[in-house]
Short mmCIF file of C-alpha atoms in Angstrom, two decimals:
data_model
loop_
_atom_site.label_atom_id
_atom_site.label_comp_id
_atom_site.label_asym_id
_atom_site.label_seq_id
_atom_site.Cartn_x
_atom_site.Cartn_y
_atom_site.Cartn_z
CA MET A 156 56.42 -23.42 -26.15
CA GLU A 157 54.60 -25.99 -24.03
CA ILE A 158 53.30 -25.75 -20.56
CA ALA A 159 52.86 -29.03 -18.51
CA GLY A 160 49.25 -30.02 -17.78
CA ASN A 161 50.12 -30.06 -14.14
CA ALA A 162 52.23 -26.81 -14.19
CA ALA A 163 51.16 -24.60 -11.14
CA LEU A 164 50.30 -20.95 -11.24
CA VAL A 165 51.73 -19.05 -8.19
CA VAL A 166 49.95 -15.85 -7.47
CA VAL A 167 52.06 -13.84 -5.24
CA ASP A 168 50.78 -11.19 -2.72
CA VAL A 169 47.86 -9.76 -4.76
CA GLN A 170 46.59 -7.83 -1.79
CA LYS A 171 44.58 -4.75 -1.19
CA GLY A 172 47.41 -3.04 0.71
CA PHE A 173 49.38 -2.50 -2.51
CA GLU A 174 46.61 -0.11 -3.50
CA GLU A 175 47.69 2.39 -0.82
CA GLU A 176 49.67 4.64 -3.14
CA GLU A 177 50.65 7.12 -0.41
CA PHE A 178 52.64 4.34 1.22
CA TRP A 179 54.21 2.71 -1.90
CA GLY A 180 54.57 5.55 -4.29
CA ALA A 181 54.22 5.35 -8.13
CA ARG A 182 53.87 1.92 -9.82
CA ASN A 183 54.17 0.55 -13.32
CA ASN A 184 52.06 -1.64 -15.48
CA PRO A 185 48.33 -0.65 -14.80
CA GLY A 186 47.21 -3.71 -16.81
CA ALA A 187 48.74 -6.20 -14.32
CA ASP A 188 45.53 -7.06 -12.56
CA GLU A 189 43.74 -7.85 -15.67
CA ASN A 190 46.58 -10.16 -16.67
CA ILE A 191 46.70 -11.82 -13.32
CA ALA A 192 43.01 -12.48 -13.56
CA SER A 193 43.32 -13.86 -17.07
CA LEU A 194 46.04 -16.38 -15.94
CA ILE A 195 43.88 -17.45 -12.92
CA ASP A 196 40.98 -18.11 -15.17
CA THR A 197 43.07 -20.04 -17.75
CA TRP A 198 44.62 -22.19 -14.86
CA GLN A 199 41.25 -23.01 -13.41
CA ALA A 200 39.55 -23.65 -16.70
CA THR A 201 42.22 -26.16 -17.72
CA GLY A 202 42.27 -27.96 -14.23
CA ARG A 203 45.85 -26.97 -13.46
CA PRO A 204 46.80 -26.14 -9.80
CA VAL A 205 46.87 -22.63 -8.40
CA VAL A 206 48.82 -21.42 -5.36
CA PHE A 207 47.58 -18.11 -3.69
CA VAL A 208 50.31 -16.56 -1.62
CA ARG A 209 49.68 -13.88 1.04
CA HIS A 210 52.28 -11.67 2.76
CA ASP A 211 51.56 -11.24 6.39
CA SER A 212 53.86 -8.30 7.11
CA SER A 213 55.39 -8.04 10.72
CA HIS A 214 55.87 -4.29 10.25
CA PRO A 215 53.39 -2.44 12.37
CA ARG A 216 52.75 0.29 9.84
CA SER A 217 52.81 -1.94 6.66
CA PRO A 218 49.57 -1.90 4.62
CA LEU A 219 50.03 -5.71 4.48
CA ARG A 220 49.98 -6.31 8.24
CA LEU A 221 47.75 -8.88 9.78
CA GLY A 222 44.41 -7.40 11.05
CA HIS A 223 44.47 -4.51 8.49
CA GLU A 224 42.16 -4.67 5.47
CA GLY A 225 45.29 -4.25 3.18
CA ASN A 226 46.35 -7.81 4.17
CA ASP A 227 43.28 -9.24 2.31
CA PHE A 228 43.41 -10.48 -1.23
CA LYS A 229 42.13 -7.99 -3.83
CA GLU A 230 38.45 -8.75 -4.76
CA TYR A 231 39.03 -10.25 -8.07
CA VAL A 232 41.49 -12.84 -6.48
CA GLU A 233 39.21 -13.56 -3.61
CA GLN A 234 36.35 -14.18 -5.82
CA ARG A 235 38.32 -16.78 -7.79
CA ARG A 236 39.67 -18.77 -4.85
CA GLY A 237 38.16 -22.32 -4.70
CA LYS A 238 36.68 -22.03 -8.17
CA GLY A 239 39.06 -24.20 -10.11
CA ALA A 240 38.92 -27.83 -11.20
CA GLY A 241 42.57 -28.39 -10.11
CA SER A 242 44.10 -28.48 -6.80
CA GLU A 243 44.63 -25.29 -4.91
CA LEU A 244 47.04 -24.18 -2.13
CA PHE A 245 47.08 -21.19 0.29
CA VAL A 246 50.46 -20.19 1.40
CA LYS A 247 51.07 -17.51 4.06
CA LYS A 248 54.57 -15.88 4.38
CA THR A 249 56.42 -13.16 6.16
CA VAL A 250 59.48 -12.95 3.85
CA ASN A 251 60.03 -12.51 0.14
CA SER A 252 60.10 -15.99 -1.04
CA ALA A 253 56.91 -18.22 -1.22
CA PHE A 254 59.26 -21.12 -0.57
CA TYR A 255 59.60 -19.91 2.91
CA GLY A 256 55.93 -19.86 3.91
CA THR A 257 53.40 -22.18 5.51
CA PRO A 258 52.62 -24.73 4.35
CA ASP A 259 55.85 -25.65 2.55
CA LEU A 260 55.50 -24.92 -1.02
CA ASP A 261 58.39 -27.11 -2.24
CA ALA A 262 57.09 -30.23 -0.27
CA TRP A 263 53.56 -29.62 -1.71
CA PHE A 264 54.99 -29.34 -5.41
CA LYS A 265 56.88 -32.62 -4.72
CA ALA A 266 53.93 -34.42 -3.26
CA GLU A 267 51.71 -33.29 -6.34
CA GLY A 268 54.49 -34.19 -8.94
CA ILE A 269 54.76 -30.70 -9.97
CA ASP A 270 58.26 -29.56 -11.47
CA GLU A 271 57.04 -26.52 -13.41
CA PHE A 272 55.29 -23.18 -12.35
CA VAL A 273 54.31 -19.84 -13.61
CA VAL A 274 54.72 -16.93 -11.25
CA ALA A 275 52.82 -13.65 -11.28
CA GLY A 276 51.80 -10.95 -8.83
CA ILE A 277 53.24 -8.23 -6.69
CA GLN A 278 56.04 -6.82 -6.39
CA THR A 279 58.01 -7.71 -9.61
CA ASN A 280 61.43 -7.18 -8.15
CA MET A 281 60.77 -8.29 -4.64
CA CYS A 282 58.50 -11.31 -3.91
CA VAL A 283 57.92 -12.42 -7.54
CA GLU A 284 61.63 -12.31 -8.27
CA THR A 285 62.71 -13.91 -5.10
CA THR A 286 60.25 -16.74 -5.57
CA ALA A 287 61.34 -17.13 -9.19
CA ARG A 288 64.89 -17.21 -8.33
CA MET A 289 64.55 -19.74 -5.62
CA GLY A 290 62.30 -21.94 -7.78
CA GLY A 291 65.14 -22.05 -10.25
CA ASN A 292 67.75 -22.83 -7.76
CA LEU A 293 65.42 -25.71 -6.46
CA GLY A 294 65.35 -27.20 -9.93
CA TYR A 295 61.95 -26.17 -11.18
CA ARG A 296 61.14 -24.96 -14.65
CA VAL A 297 59.92 -21.30 -13.84
CA LEU A 298 58.04 -19.08 -16.29
CA CYS A 299 57.57 -15.48 -15.18
CA ALA A 300 54.64 -13.59 -16.72
CA LEU A 301 56.25 -10.25 -16.56
CA ASP A 302 53.11 -8.23 -17.55
CA ALA A 303 51.13 -9.93 -14.89
CA THR A 304 53.34 -8.35 -12.22
CA HIS A 305 53.89 -4.70 -11.08
CA THR A 306 56.16 -2.83 -8.66
CA PHE A 307 56.92 0.58 -7.35
CA ASP A 308 59.59 3.23 -7.66
CA LEU A 309 62.42 2.63 -5.08
CA GLU A 310 65.34 4.40 -3.63
CA GLY A 311 68.53 2.50 -2.88
CA PRO A 312 72.12 3.19 -1.73
CA PHE A 313 74.20 6.22 -2.89
CA GLY A 314 71.04 8.27 -3.65
CA TRP A 315 70.35 5.90 -6.59
CA ARG A 316 66.61 5.88 -7.39
CA ARG A 317 65.03 3.64 -10.18
CA SER A 318 61.49 3.81 -11.56
CA ALA A 319 59.09 0.98 -11.22
CA GLU A 320 59.50 0.19 -15.07
CA GLU A 321 63.32 0.36 -14.68
CA LEU A 322 63.20 -2.14 -11.77
CA ALA A 323 60.67 -4.47 -13.67
CA GLN A 324 63.12 -4.54 -16.62
CA ALA A 325 66.15 -5.32 -14.48
CA THR A 326 64.14 -8.11 -12.90
CA ALA A 327 63.34 -9.52 -16.42
CA VAL A 328 66.92 -9.24 -17.59
CA SER A 329 68.32 -10.88 -14.30
CA LEU A 330 65.77 -13.78 -14.33
CA HIS A 331 65.96 -14.50 -17.96
CA GLY A 332 69.67 -13.66 -18.59
CA GLY A 333 70.60 -15.47 -15.49
CA HIS A 334 68.51 -18.57 -16.47
CA PHE A 335 66.47 -18.47 -13.26
CA ALA A 336 63.25 -18.26 -15.30
CA GLU A 337 61.83 -17.75 -18.76
CA VAL A 338 60.19 -14.31 -18.94
CA LEU A 339 57.22 -14.18 -21.05
CA THR A 340 54.06 -12.15 -21.69
CA THR A 341 50.59 -13.26 -20.27
CA GLU A 342 49.34 -13.72 -23.74
CA ALA A 343 52.07 -16.14 -24.68
CA VAL A 344 51.55 -18.16 -21.33
CA VAL A 345 47.75 -18.24 -21.76
CA ASP A 346 48.10 -19.34 -25.40
CA ALA A 347 50.43 -22.19 -24.55
CA ALA A 348 48.38 -23.28 -21.50
CA GLY A 349 45.07 -23.26 -23.44
CA ARG A 350 46.36 -25.66 -26.13
#
């Protein structure tokens, strides 16, 4: 597998508010943060562009609301911002897709000549999946580093409840099987990007 020299890394919503377990409930993949950090380090070391996306929730009780500490990026992400040799973009959004944020991600990609990106972050089945699906629909080659994402248990209609791991697997199957994105491990992505 090859990764373009100008492929972007889109780091979605790696914010302190997701550590408020009493709000979100049980999560999966405790190694996600280490893998996200590894991807950022690789992208910055190879001079590739990195996009940091922040969710500014409009819900008054959300841990991700503006003015609440939970809106801030996790420390390891904040410490890495502005450190890479490549270009960097900061996108703020209030919905699931990073393509519906400010500034316009699609316009920036086009201006930078980027047609490929890797997506990682939080939550697997929400903002990561939505960003990946929309990227695929817009014609980008999308790679999803599944183990550099995590999510939380969730209840849906009819009393159906799914664990975070079940939801992550469903996202992987939908993205990969539906040809929205190639679903890979962080190790595979880092190995390909480091060549």
